[in-house]
Amino acid sequence: KEKGYDEDDSPCGVYPEDIFKFCVENKIKFRMSFYDDEWKESLKIAPIMVLLTGDEEEFGLRNSHWVVLIERNKDYFTYYNPWYKKENEEYIKHIWYKDFHRYYTGIACQIL
């Protein structure tokens, strides 16, 4: 067990504090808080990493899962899923904004 990961977890993973610490130590400008009406405009500047949880099929129940938001259109977010299932190669996905808010942990990071 390292950094709190369970034995059966993937050997790859990162905690939010590791990302924020790296950005601070390397003087990289970043943002980690977004109001609901800011997502669309913020995504025009740069993608946003968000931590989602609660949908076992997509994001896992025990642990959270990072995805990268790339666009907000009307009622949906478009995102990249770095752990997509190789058999269907669906790494670009869409999520309804109400589902996004259901699974969103409140943790995000946008490199500015």
PDB file of N, CA and C in Angstrom:
ATOM      1  N   LYS A   1       0.840  -1.193   0.000  1.00  0.00           N
ATOM      2  CA  LYS A   1       0.000   0.000   0.000  1.00  0.00           C
ATOM      3  C   LYS A   1       0.878   1.247   0.000  1.00  0.00           C
ATOM      4  N   GLU A   2       0.651   2.128  -0.951  1.00  0.00           N
ATOM      5  CA  GLU A   2       1.356   3.402  -0.985  1.00  0.00           C
ATOM      6  C   GLU A   2       0.345   4.519  -1.065  1.00  0.00           C
ATOM      7  N   LYS A   3       0.562   5.557  -0.292  1.00  0.00           N
ATOM      8  CA  LYS A   3      -0.282   6.756  -0.319  1.00  0.00           C
ATOM      9  C   LYS A   3      -1.763   6.453  -0.174  1.00  0.00           C
ATOM     10  N   GLY A   4      -2.115   5.376   0.493  1.00  0.00           N
ATOM     11  CA  GLY A   4      -3.516   5.112   0.757  1.00  0.00           C
ATOM     12  C   GLY A   4      -4.250   4.327  -0.316  1.00  0.00           C
ATOM     13  N   TYR A   5      -3.570   3.958  -1.396  1.00  0.00           N
ATOM     14  CA  TYR A   5      -4.242   3.166  -2.422  1.00  0.00           C
ATOM     15  C   TYR A   5      -4.471   1.750  -1.910  1.00  0.00           C
ATOM     16  N   ASP A   6      -5.559   1.142  -2.323  1.00  0.00           N
ATOM     17  CA  ASP A   6      -5.837  -0.238  -1.949  1.00  0.00           C
ATOM     18  C   ASP A   6      -4.973  -1.174  -2.781  1.00  0.00           C
ATOM     19  N   GLU A   7      -4.737  -2.379  -2.265  1.00  0.00           N
ATOM     20  CA  GLU A   7      -3.860  -3.333  -2.938  1.00  0.00           C
ATOM     21  C   GLU A   7      -4.330  -3.699  -4.337  1.00  0.00           C
ATOM     22  N   ASP A   8      -5.637  -3.711  -4.570  1.00  0.00           N
ATOM     23  CA  ASP A   8      -6.147  -4.110  -5.882  1.00  0.00           C
ATOM     24  C   ASP A   8      -6.358  -2.928  -6.827  1.00  0.00           C
ATOM     25  N   ASP A   9      -5.934  -1.739  -6.428  1.00  0.00           N
ATOM     26  CA  ASP A   9      -6.032  -0.567  -7.299  1.00  0.00           C
ATOM     27  C   ASP A   9      -4.969  -0.609  -8.384  1.00  0.00           C
ATOM     28  N   SER A  10      -5.201   0.179  -9.414  1.00  0.00           N
ATOM     29  CA  SER A  10      -4.199   0.341 -10.460  1.00  0.00           C
ATOM     30  C   SER A  10      -2.931   0.912  -9.840  1.00  0.00           C
ATOM     31  N   PRO A  11      -1.762   0.518 -10.341  1.00  0.00           N
ATOM     32  CA  PRO A  11      -0.518   1.065  -9.792  1.00  0.00           C
ATOM     33  C   PRO A  11      -0.323   2.546 -10.138  1.00  0.00           C
ATOM     34  N   CYS A  12      -1.129   3.060 -11.045  1.00  0.00           N
ATOM     35  CA  CYS A  12      -1.038   4.467 -11.432  1.00  0.00           C
ATOM     36  C   CYS A  12      -2.160   5.244 -10.763  1.00  0.00           C
ATOM     37  N   GLY A  13      -1.857   6.431 -10.336  1.00  0.00           N
ATOM     38  CA  GLY A  13      -2.882   7.268  -9.718  1.00  0.00           C
ATOM     39  C   GLY A  13      -2.230   8.474  -9.070  1.00  0.00           C
ATOM     40  N   VAL A  14      -3.046   9.470  -8.783  1.00  0.00           N
ATOM     41  CA  VAL A  14      -2.495  10.676  -8.168  1.00  0.00           C
ATOM     42  C   VAL A  14      -3.561  11.307  -7.281  1.00  0.00           C
ATOM     43  N   TYR A  15      -3.132  11.765  -6.131  1.00  0.00           N
ATOM     44  CA  TYR A  15      -4.019  12.491  -5.233  1.00  0.00           C
ATOM     45  C   TYR A  15      -4.078  13.954  -5.641  1.00  0.00           C
ATOM     46  N   PRO A  16      -5.208  14.622  -5.386  1.00  0.00           N
ATOM     47  CA  PRO A  16      -5.321  16.047  -5.739  1.00  0.00           C
ATOM     48  C   PRO A  16      -4.214  16.894  -5.127  1.00  0.00           C
ATOM     49  N   GLU A  17      -3.874  16.623  -3.866  1.00  0.00           N
ATOM     50  CA  GLU A  17      -2.847  17.443  -3.214  1.00  0.00           C
ATOM     51  C   GLU A  17      -1.492  17.328  -3.899  1.00  0.00           C
ATOM     52  N   ASP A  18      -1.227  16.199  -4.568  1.00  0.00           N
ATOM     53  CA  ASP A  18       0.027  16.052  -5.313  1.00  0.00           C
ATOM     54  C   ASP A  18       0.069  17.018  -6.497  1.00  0.00           C
ATOM     55  N   ILE A  19      -1.062  17.157  -7.172  1.00  0.00           N
ATOM     56  CA  ILE A  19      -1.137  18.069  -8.317  1.00  0.00           C
ATOM     57  C   ILE A  19      -0.966  19.511  -7.861  1.00  0.00           C
ATOM     58  N   PHE A  20      -1.700  19.890  -6.820  1.00  0.00           N
ATOM     59  CA  PHE A  20      -1.632  21.272  -6.337  1.00  0.00           C
ATOM     60  C   PHE A  20      -0.235  21.596  -5.806  1.00  0.00           C
ATOM     61  N   LYS A  21       0.360  20.663  -5.083  1.00  0.00           N
ATOM     62  CA  LYS A  21       1.717  20.862  -4.552  1.00  0.00           C
ATOM     63  C   LYS A  21       2.713  21.048  -5.699  1.00  0.00           C
ATOM     64  N   PHE A  22       2.611  20.217  -6.729  1.00  0.00           N
ATOM     65  CA  PHE A  22       3.504  20.331  -7.883  1.00  0.00           C
ATOM     66  C   PHE A  22       3.377  21.707  -8.537  1.00  0.00           C
ATOM     67  N   CYS A  23       2.143  22.159  -8.727  1.00  0.00           N
ATOM     68  CA  CYS A  23       1.918  23.469  -9.351  1.00  0.00           C
ATOM     69  C   CYS A  23       2.516  24.592  -8.516  1.00  0.00           C
ATOM     70  N   VAL A  24       2.310  24.547  -7.216  1.00  0.00           N
ATOM     71  CA  VAL A  24       2.842  25.595  -6.332  1.00  0.00           C
ATOM     72  C   VAL A  24       4.367  25.568  -6.336  1.00  0.00           C
ATOM     73  N   GLU A  25       4.955  24.398  -6.160  1.00  0.00           N
ATOM     74  CA  GLU A  25       6.416  24.282  -6.110  1.00  0.00           C
ATOM     75  C   GLU A  25       7.082  24.715  -7.410  1.00  0.00           C
ATOM     76  N   ASN A  26       6.391  24.547  -8.531  1.00  0.00           N
ATOM     77  CA  ASN A  26       6.967  24.896  -9.830  1.00  0.00           C
ATOM     78  C   ASN A  26       6.439  26.207 -10.388  1.00  0.00           C
ATOM     79  N   LYS A  27       5.756  26.960  -9.521  1.00  0.00           N
ATOM     80  CA  LYS A  27       5.233  28.286  -9.875  1.00  0.00           C
ATOM     81  C   LYS A  27       4.358  28.246 -11.136  1.00  0.00           C
ATOM     82  N   ILE A  28       3.534  27.211 -11.227  1.00  0.00           N
ATOM     83  CA  ILE A  28       2.597  27.060 -12.339  1.00  0.00           C
ATOM     84  C   ILE A  28       1.260  27.639 -11.897  1.00  0.00           C
ATOM     85  N   LYS A  29       0.744  28.573 -12.656  1.00  0.00           N
ATOM     86  CA  LYS A  29      -0.547  29.171 -12.311  1.00  0.00           C
ATOM     87  C   LYS A  29      -1.658  28.159 -12.570  1.00  0.00           C
ATOM     88  N   PHE A  30      -2.565  28.073 -11.599  1.00  0.00           N
ATOM     89  CA  PHE A  30      -3.684  27.142 -11.743  1.00  0.00           C
ATOM     90  C   PHE A  30      -4.898  27.671 -10.993  1.00  0.00           C
ATOM     91  N   ARG A  31      -6.017  27.084 -11.323  1.00  0.00           N
ATOM     92  CA  ARG A  31      -7.281  27.430 -10.684  1.00  0.00           C
ATOM     93  C   ARG A  31      -7.939  26.132 -10.246  1.00  0.00           C
ATOM     94  N   MET A  32      -8.607  26.162  -9.082  1.00  0.00           N
ATOM     95  CA  MET A  32      -9.213  24.928  -8.585  1.00  0.00           C
ATOM     96  C   MET A  32     -10.655  25.084  -8.114  1.00  0.00           C
ATOM     97  N   SER A  33     -11.254  26.238  -8.323  1.00  0.00           N
ATOM     98  CA  SER A  33     -12.626  26.472  -7.887  1.00  0.00           C
ATOM     99  C   SER A  33     -13.421  27.113  -9.020  1.00  0.00           C
ATOM    100  N   PHE A  34     -14.628  26.592  -9.257  1.00  0.00           N
ATOM    101  CA  PHE A  34     -15.452  27.065 -10.365  1.00  0.00           C
ATOM    102  C   PHE A  34     -16.906  27.155  -9.929  1.00  0.00           C
ATOM    103  N   TYR A  35     -17.518  28.300 -10.169  1.00  0.00           N
ATOM    104  CA  TYR A  35     -18.964  28.434  -9.976  1.00  0.00           C
ATOM    105  C   TYR A  35     -19.657  27.829 -11.190  1.00  0.00           C
ATOM    106  N   ASP A  36     -20.900  27.428 -11.020  1.00  0.00           N
ATOM    107  CA  ASP A  36     -21.626  26.748 -12.090  1.00  0.00           C
ATOM    108  C   ASP A  36     -21.666  27.550 -13.387  1.00  0.00           C
ATOM    109  N   ASP A  37     -21.775  28.863 -13.280  1.00  0.00           N
ATOM    110  CA  ASP A  37     -21.863  29.683 -14.493  1.00  0.00           C
ATOM    111  C   ASP A  37     -20.493  30.003 -15.101  1.00  0.00           C
ATOM    112  N   GLU A  38     -19.412  29.478 -14.539  1.00  0.00           N
ATOM    113  CA  GLU A  38     -18.059  29.760 -15.041  1.00  0.00           C
ATOM    114  C   GLU A  38     -17.454  28.637 -15.882  1.00  0.00           C
ATOM    115  N   TRP A  39     -18.032  27.452 -15.842  1.00  0.00           N
ATOM    116  CA  TRP A  39     -17.425  26.315 -16.535  1.00  0.00           C
ATOM    117  C   TRP A  39     -17.235  26.575 -18.031  1.00  0.00           C
ATOM    118  N   LYS A  40     -18.271  27.046 -18.693  1.00  0.00           N
ATOM    119  CA  LYS A  40     -18.223  27.212 -20.152  1.00  0.00           C
ATOM    120  C   LYS A  40     -17.106  28.165 -20.570  1.00  0.00           C
ATOM    121  N   GLU A  41     -17.040  29.339 -19.958  1.00  0.00           N
ATOM    122  CA  GLU A  41     -16.008  30.320 -20.314  1.00  0.00           C
ATOM    123  C   GLU A  41     -14.617  29.840 -19.901  1.00  0.00           C
ATOM    124  N   SER A  42     -14.520  29.193 -18.756  1.00  0.00           N
ATOM    125  CA  SER A  42     -13.226  28.682 -18.298  1.00  0.00           C
ATOM    126  C   SER A  42     -12.675  27.635 -19.255  1.00  0.00           C
ATOM    127  N   LEU A  43     -13.554  26.805 -19.806  1.00  0.00           N
ATOM    128  CA  LEU A  43     -13.109  25.770 -20.738  1.00  0.00           C
ATOM    129  C   LEU A  43     -12.655  26.340 -22.077  1.00  0.00           C
ATOM    130  N   LYS A  44     -13.016  27.568 -22.372  1.00  0.00           N
ATOM    131  CA  LYS A  44     -12.506  28.223 -23.587  1.00  0.00           C
ATOM    132  C   LYS A  44     -11.045  28.614 -23.413  1.00  0.00           C
ATOM    133  N   ILE A  45     -10.597  28.719 -22.163  1.00  0.00           N
ATOM    134  CA  ILE A  45      -9.211  29.092 -21.855  1.00  0.00           C
ATOM    135  C   ILE A  45      -8.303  27.868 -21.867  1.00  0.00           C
ATOM    136  N   ALA A  46      -8.738  26.795 -21.194  1.00  0.00           N
ATOM    137  CA  ALA A  46      -7.926  25.576 -21.094  1.00  0.00           C
ATOM    138  C   ALA A  46      -8.792  24.442 -20.554  1.00  0.00           C
ATOM    139  N   PRO A  47      -8.415  23.189 -20.829  1.00  0.00           N
ATOM    140  CA  PRO A  47      -9.142  22.050 -20.258  1.00  0.00           C
ATOM    141  C   PRO A  47      -9.063  22.077 -18.727  1.00  0.00           C
ATOM    142  N   ILE A  48      -9.975  21.354 -18.093  1.00  0.00           N
ATOM    143  CA  ILE A  48     -10.014  21.301 -16.632  1.00  0.00           C
ATOM    144  C   ILE A  48     -10.062  19.839 -16.193  1.00  0.00           C
ATOM    145  N   MET A  49      -9.092  19.445 -15.367  1.00  0.00           N
ATOM    146  CA  MET A  49      -9.128  18.116 -14.760  1.00  0.00           C
ATOM    147  C   MET A  49     -10.139  18.148 -13.626  1.00  0.00           C
ATOM    148  N   VAL A  50     -11.038  17.164 -13.578  1.00  0.00           N
ATOM    149  CA  VAL A  50     -12.001  17.075 -12.480  1.00  0.00           C
ATOM    150  C   VAL A  50     -12.000  15.654 -11.926  1.00  0.00           C
ATOM    151  N   LEU A  51     -12.263  15.560 -10.649  1.00  0.00           N
ATOM    152  CA  LEU A  51     -12.316  14.274  -9.977  1.00  0.00           C
ATOM    153  C   LEU A  51     -13.778  13.883  -9.788  1.00  0.00           C
ATOM    154  N   LEU A  52     -14.151  12.749 -10.381  1.00  0.00           N
ATOM    155  CA  LEU A  52     -15.528  12.263 -10.319  1.00  0.00           C
ATOM    156  C   LEU A  52     -15.574  10.944  -9.552  1.00  0.00           C
ATOM    157  N   THR A  53     -16.717  10.664  -8.948  1.00  0.00           N
ATOM    158  CA  THR A  53     -16.896   9.404  -8.232  1.00  0.00           C
ATOM    159  C   THR A  53     -18.372   9.050  -8.170  1.00  0.00           C
ATOM    160  N   GLY A  54     -18.675   7.791  -7.906  1.00  0.00           N
ATOM    161  CA  GLY A  54     -20.054   7.408  -7.651  1.00  0.00           C
ATOM    162  C   GLY A  54     -20.738   6.587  -8.727  1.00  0.00           C
ATOM    163  N   ASP A  55     -20.255   6.617  -9.956  1.00  0.00           N
ATOM    164  CA  ASP A  55     -20.790   5.770 -11.020  1.00  0.00           C
ATOM    165  C   ASP A  55     -19.794   4.624 -11.176  1.00  0.00           C
ATOM    166  N   GLU A  56     -20.125   3.472 -10.596  1.00  0.00           N
ATOM    167  CA  GLU A  56     -19.162   2.373 -10.534  1.00  0.00           C
ATOM    168  C   GLU A  56     -18.623   1.985 -11.901  1.00  0.00           C
ATOM    169  N   GLU A  57     -19.479   1.926 -12.903  1.00  0.00           N
ATOM    170  CA  GLU A  57     -19.063   1.540 -14.255  1.00  0.00           C
ATOM    171  C   GLU A  57     -18.039   2.513 -14.827  1.00  0.00           C
ATOM    172  N   GLU A  58     -18.269   3.796 -14.639  1.00  0.00           N
ATOM    173  CA  GLU A  58     -17.438   4.815 -15.275  1.00  0.00           C
ATOM    174  C   GLU A  58     -16.340   5.369 -14.371  1.00  0.00           C
ATOM    175  N   PHE A  59     -16.675   5.641 -13.106  1.00  0.00           N
ATOM    176  CA  PHE A  59     -15.739   6.369 -12.241  1.00  0.00           C
ATOM    177  C   PHE A  59     -15.319   5.603 -11.000  1.00  0.00           C
ATOM    178  N   GLY A  60     -15.911   4.453 -10.740  1.00  0.00           N
ATOM    179  CA  GLY A  60     -15.590   3.680  -9.545  1.00  0.00           C
ATOM    180  C   GLY A  60     -16.360   4.174  -8.328  1.00  0.00           C
ATOM    181  N   LEU A  61     -16.561   3.296  -7.363  1.00  0.00           N
ATOM    182  CA  LEU A  61     -17.284   3.669  -6.147  1.00  0.00           C
ATOM    183  C   LEU A  61     -16.339   3.937  -4.985  1.00  0.00           C
ATOM    184  N   ARG A  62     -15.318   3.109  -4.825  1.00  0.00           N
ATOM    185  CA  ARG A  62     -14.405   3.263  -3.689  1.00  0.00           C
ATOM    186  C   ARG A  62     -13.488   4.455  -3.865  1.00  0.00           C
ATOM    187  N   ASN A  63     -12.962   4.581  -5.046  1.00  0.00           N
ATOM    188  CA  ASN A  63     -11.990   5.641  -5.314  1.00  0.00           C
ATOM    189  C   ASN A  63     -12.518   6.539  -6.418  1.00  0.00           C
ATOM    190  N   SER A  64     -11.991   7.705  -6.484  1.00  0.00           N
ATOM    191  CA  SER A  64     -12.416   8.663  -7.504  1.00  0.00           C
ATOM    192  C   SER A  64     -11.615   8.466  -8.779  1.00  0.00           C
ATOM    193  N   HIS A  65     -12.027   9.177  -9.826  1.00  0.00           N
ATOM    194  CA  HIS A  65     -11.417   9.008 -11.145  1.00  0.00           C
ATOM    195  C   HIS A  65     -11.277  10.377 -11.813  1.00  0.00           C
ATOM    196  N   TRP A  66     -10.073  10.703 -12.266  1.00  0.00           N
ATOM    197  CA  TRP A  66      -9.834  11.962 -12.975  1.00  0.00           C
ATOM    198  C   TRP A  66     -10.300  11.846 -14.416  1.00  0.00           C
ATOM    199  N   VAL A  67     -10.996  12.867 -14.896  1.00  0.00           N
ATOM    200  CA  VAL A  67     -11.284  13.031 -16.318  1.00  0.00           C
ATOM    201  C   VAL A  67     -10.922  14.467 -16.677  1.00  0.00           C
ATOM    202  N   VAL A  68     -10.836  14.748 -17.958  1.00  0.00           N
ATOM    203  CA  VAL A  68     -10.450  16.084 -18.413  1.00  0.00           C
ATOM    204  C   VAL A  68     -11.605  16.697 -19.200  1.00  0.00           C
ATOM    205  N   LEU A  69     -12.235  17.718 -18.612  1.00  0.00           N
ATOM    206  CA  LEU A  69     -13.308  18.429 -19.310  1.00  0.00           C
ATOM    207  C   LEU A  69     -12.705  19.261 -20.427  1.00  0.00           C
ATOM    208  N   ILE A  70     -13.342  19.223 -21.605  1.00  0.00           N
ATOM    209  CA  ILE A  70     -12.830  20.013 -22.723  1.00  0.00           C
ATOM    210  C   ILE A  70     -13.851  20.995 -23.280  1.00  0.00           C
ATOM    211  N   GLU A  71     -15.141  20.791 -22.946  1.00  0.00           N
ATOM    212  CA  GLU A  71     -16.152  21.694 -23.505  1.00  0.00           C
ATOM    213  C   GLU A  71     -17.438  21.598 -22.694  1.00  0.00           C
ATOM    214  N   ARG A  72     -18.160  22.714 -22.650  1.00  0.00           N
ATOM    215  CA  ARG A  72     -19.505  22.743 -22.048  1.00  0.00           C
ATOM    216  C   ARG A  72     -20.437  23.334 -23.087  1.00  0.00           C
ATOM    217  N   ASN A  73     -21.392  22.554 -23.538  1.00  0.00           N
ATOM    218  CA  ASN A  73     -22.406  23.003 -24.494  1.00  0.00           C
ATOM    219  C   ASN A  73     -23.776  22.775 -23.900  1.00  0.00           C
ATOM    220  N   LYS A  74     -24.541  23.815 -23.807  1.00  0.00           N
ATOM    221  CA  LYS A  74     -25.917  23.745 -23.324  1.00  0.00           C
ATOM    222  C   LYS A  74     -26.013  22.882 -22.073  1.00  0.00           C
ATOM    223  N   ASP A  75     -26.474  21.651 -22.200  1.00  0.00           N
ATOM    224  CA  ASP A  75     -26.720  20.804 -21.033  1.00  0.00           C
ATOM    225  C   ASP A  75     -25.690  19.699 -20.830  1.00  0.00           C
ATOM    226  N   TYR A  76     -24.596  19.710 -21.585  1.00  0.00           N
ATOM    227  CA  TYR A  76     -23.626  18.622 -21.516  1.00  0.00           C
ATOM    228  C   TYR A  76     -22.195  19.130 -21.403  1.00  0.00           C
ATOM    229  N   PHE A  77     -21.367  18.309 -20.750  1.00  0.00           N
ATOM    230  CA  PHE A  77     -19.921  18.486 -20.771  1.00  0.00           C
ATOM    231  C   PHE A  77     -19.355  17.420 -21.696  1.00  0.00           C
ATOM    232  N   THR A  78     -18.301  17.762 -22.420  1.00  0.00           N
ATOM    233  CA  THR A  78     -17.531  16.789 -23.186  1.00  0.00           C
ATOM    234  C   THR A  78     -16.227  16.602 -22.433  1.00  0.00           C
ATOM    235  N   TYR A  79     -15.781  15.347 -22.306  1.00  0.00           N
ATOM    236  CA  TYR A  79     -14.557  15.089 -21.547  1.00  0.00           C
ATOM    237  C   TYR A  79     -13.761  13.936 -22.154  1.00  0.00           C
ATOM    238  N   TYR A  80     -12.456  13.948 -21.836  1.00  0.00           N
ATOM    239  CA  TYR A  80     -11.578  12.832 -22.170  1.00  0.00           C
ATOM    240  C   TYR A  80     -11.509  11.921 -20.956  1.00  0.00           C
ATOM    241  N   ASN A  81     -11.596  10.633 -21.197  1.00  0.00           N
ATOM    242  CA  ASN A  81     -11.448   9.656 -20.130  1.00  0.00           C
ATOM    243  C   ASN A  81     -10.143   8.903 -20.369  1.00  0.00           C
ATOM    244  N   PRO A  82      -9.118   9.130 -19.541  1.00  0.00           N
ATOM    245  CA  PRO A  82      -7.826   8.482 -19.784  1.00  0.00           C
ATOM    246  C   PRO A  82      -7.846   6.968 -19.570  1.00  0.00           C
ATOM    247  N   TRP A  83      -8.864   6.438 -18.907  1.00  0.00           N
ATOM    248  CA  TRP A  83      -8.952   5.000 -18.659  1.00  0.00           C
ATOM    249  C   TRP A  83     -10.092   4.379 -19.453  1.00  0.00           C
ATOM    250  N   TYR A  84     -10.259   4.806 -20.696  1.00  0.00           N
ATOM    251  CA  TYR A  84     -11.335   4.274 -21.528  1.00  0.00           C
ATOM    252  C   TYR A  84     -11.123   2.785 -21.790  1.00  0.00           C
ATOM    253  N   LYS A  85     -12.211   2.104 -22.082  1.00  0.00           N
ATOM    254  CA  LYS A  85     -12.140   0.674 -22.385  1.00  0.00           C
ATOM    255  C   LYS A  85     -11.612   0.495 -23.806  1.00  0.00           C
ATOM    256  N   LYS A  86     -10.524  -0.204 -23.941  1.00  0.00           N
ATOM    257  CA  LYS A  86      -9.848  -0.327 -25.229  1.00  0.00           C
ATOM    258  C   LYS A  86     -10.691  -1.012 -26.300  1.00  0.00           C
ATOM    259  N   GLU A  87     -11.618  -1.876 -25.901  1.00  0.00           N
ATOM    260  CA  GLU A  87     -12.403  -2.589 -26.914  1.00  0.00           C
ATOM    261  C   GLU A  87     -13.300  -1.663 -27.722  1.00  0.00           C
ATOM    262  N   ASN A  88     -13.752  -0.555 -27.139  1.00  0.00           N
ATOM    263  CA  ASN A  88     -14.598   0.355 -27.917  1.00  0.00           C
ATOM    264  C   ASN A  88     -13.919   1.697 -28.204  1.00  0.00           C
ATOM    265  N   GLU A  89     -12.767   1.936 -27.612  1.00  0.00           N
ATOM    266  CA  GLU A  89     -11.959   3.137 -27.843  1.00  0.00           C
ATOM    267  C   GLU A  89     -12.741   4.435 -27.700  1.00  0.00           C
ATOM    268  N   GLU A  90     -13.695   4.460 -26.786  1.00  0.00           N
ATOM    269  CA  GLU A  90     -14.472   5.673 -26.531  1.00  0.00           C
ATOM    270  C   GLU A  90     -13.792   6.513 -25.454  1.00  0.00           C
ATOM    271  N   TYR A  91     -12.775   7.252 -25.838  1.00  0.00           N
ATOM    272  CA  TYR A  91     -12.081   8.086 -24.866  1.00  0.00           C
ATOM    273  C   TYR A  91     -12.648   9.500 -24.812  1.00  0.00           C
ATOM    274  N   ILE A  92     -13.450   9.888 -25.802  1.00  0.00           N
ATOM    275  CA  ILE A  92     -14.157  11.170 -25.752  1.00  0.00           C
ATOM    276  C   ILE A  92     -15.603  10.855 -25.384  1.00  0.00           C
ATOM    277  N   LYS A  93     -16.051  11.440 -24.278  1.00  0.00           N
ATOM    278  CA  LYS A  93     -17.390  11.123 -23.783  1.00  0.00           C
ATOM    279  C   LYS A  93     -18.158  12.398 -23.475  1.00  0.00           C
ATOM    280  N   HIS A  94     -19.452  12.215 -23.204  1.00  0.00           N
ATOM    281  CA  HIS A  94     -20.331  13.331 -22.850  1.00  0.00           C
ATOM    282  C   HIS A  94     -21.067  12.969 -21.567  1.00  0.00           C
ATOM    283  N   ILE A  95     -21.327  13.976 -20.753  1.00  0.00           N
ATOM    284  CA  ILE A  95     -22.079  13.761 -19.527  1.00  0.00           C
ATOM    285  C   ILE A  95     -23.053  14.917 -19.343  1.00  0.00           C
ATOM    286  N   TRP A  96     -24.288  14.587 -19.050  1.00  0.00           N
ATOM    287  CA  TRP A  96     -25.320  15.583 -18.790  1.00  0.00           C
ATOM    288  C   TRP A  96     -24.907  16.381 -17.568  1.00  0.00           C
ATOM    289  N   TYR A  97     -25.121  17.692 -17.573  1.00  0.00           N
ATOM    290  CA  TYR A  97     -24.622  18.549 -16.497  1.00  0.00           C
ATOM    291  C   TYR A  97     -25.178  18.157 -15.123  1.00  0.00           C
ATOM    292  N   LYS A  98     -26.401  17.644 -15.049  1.00  0.00           N
ATOM    293  CA  LYS A  98     -26.943  17.220 -13.745  1.00  0.00           C
ATOM    294  C   LYS A  98     -26.231  15.965 -13.251  1.00  0.00           C
ATOM    295  N   ASP A  99     -25.891  15.053 -14.168  1.00  0.00           N
ATOM    296  CA  ASP A  99     -25.101  13.888 -13.773  1.00  0.00           C
ATOM    297  C   ASP A  99     -23.701  14.315 -13.366  1.00  0.00           C
ATOM    298  N   PHE A 100     -23.131  15.269 -14.089  1.00  0.00           N
ATOM    299  CA  PHE A 100     -21.812  15.781 -13.721  1.00  0.00           C
ATOM    300  C   PHE A 100     -21.827  16.266 -12.277  1.00  0.00           C
ATOM    301  N   HIS A 101     -22.805  17.065 -11.914  1.00  0.00           N
ATOM    302  CA  HIS A 101     -22.866  17.602 -10.553  1.00  0.00           C
ATOM    303  C   HIS A 101     -23.149  16.507  -9.521  1.00  0.00           C
ATOM    304  N   ARG A 102     -23.782  15.427  -9.925  1.00  0.00           N
ATOM    305  CA  ARG A 102     -24.012  14.295  -9.021  1.00  0.00           C
ATOM    306  C   ARG A 102     -22.694  13.582  -8.707  1.00  0.00           C
ATOM    307  N   TYR A 103     -21.818  13.445  -9.703  1.00  0.00           N
ATOM    308  CA  TYR A 103     -20.583  12.684  -9.542  1.00  0.00           C
ATOM    309  C   TYR A 103     -19.356  13.548  -9.232  1.00  0.00           C
ATOM    310  N   TYR A 104     -19.461  14.838  -9.412  1.00  0.00           N
ATOM    311  CA  TYR A 104     -18.331  15.753  -9.198  1.00  0.00           C
ATOM    312  C   TYR A 104     -18.008  15.834  -7.709  1.00  0.00           C
ATOM    313  N   THR A 105     -16.757  15.617  -7.367  1.00  0.00           N
ATOM    314  CA  THR A 105     -16.329  15.636  -5.966  1.00  0.00           C
ATOM    315  C   THR A 105     -16.086  17.046  -5.441  1.00  0.00           C
ATOM    316  N   GLY A 106     -16.066  18.028  -6.343  1.00  0.00           N
ATOM    317  CA  GLY A 106     -15.729  19.392  -5.944  1.00  0.00           C
ATOM    318  C   GLY A 106     -14.248  19.690  -6.123  1.00  0.00           C
ATOM    319  N   ILE A 107     -13.510  18.710  -6.645  1.00  0.00           N
ATOM    320  CA  ILE A 107     -12.066  18.872  -6.837  1.00  0.00           C
ATOM    321  C   ILE A 107     -11.784  19.018  -8.325  1.00  0.00           C
ATOM    322  N   ALA A 108     -11.102  20.110  -8.666  1.00  0.00           N
ATOM    323  CA  ALA A 108     -10.779  20.396 -10.068  1.00  0.00           C
ATOM    324  C   ALA A 108      -9.450  21.129 -10.133  1.00  0.00           C
ATOM    325  N   CYS A 109      -8.818  21.094 -11.301  1.00  0.00           N
ATOM    326  CA  CYS A 109      -7.577  21.835 -11.504  1.00  0.00           C
ATOM    327  C   CYS A 109      -7.472  22.241 -12.971  1.00  0.00           C
ATOM    328  N   GLN A 110      -7.305  23.533 -13.173  1.00  0.00           N
ATOM    329  CA  GLN A 110      -7.104  24.069 -14.519  1.00  0.00           C
ATOM    330  C   GLN A 110      -5.762  24.788 -14.534  1.00  0.00           C
ATOM    331  N   ILE A 111      -4.868  24.345 -15.409  1.00  0.00           N
ATOM    332  CA  ILE A 111      -3.574  25.010 -15.575  1.00  0.00           C
ATOM    333  C   ILE A 111      -3.806  26.246 -16.426  1.00  0.00           C
ATOM    334  N   LEU A 112      -3.361  27.390 -15.934  1.00  0.00           N
ATOM    335  CA  LEU A 112      -3.594  28.657 -16.641  1.00  0.00           C
ATOM    336  C   LEU A 112      -2.375  29.120 -17.417  1.00  0.00           C
TER     337      LEU A 112
END
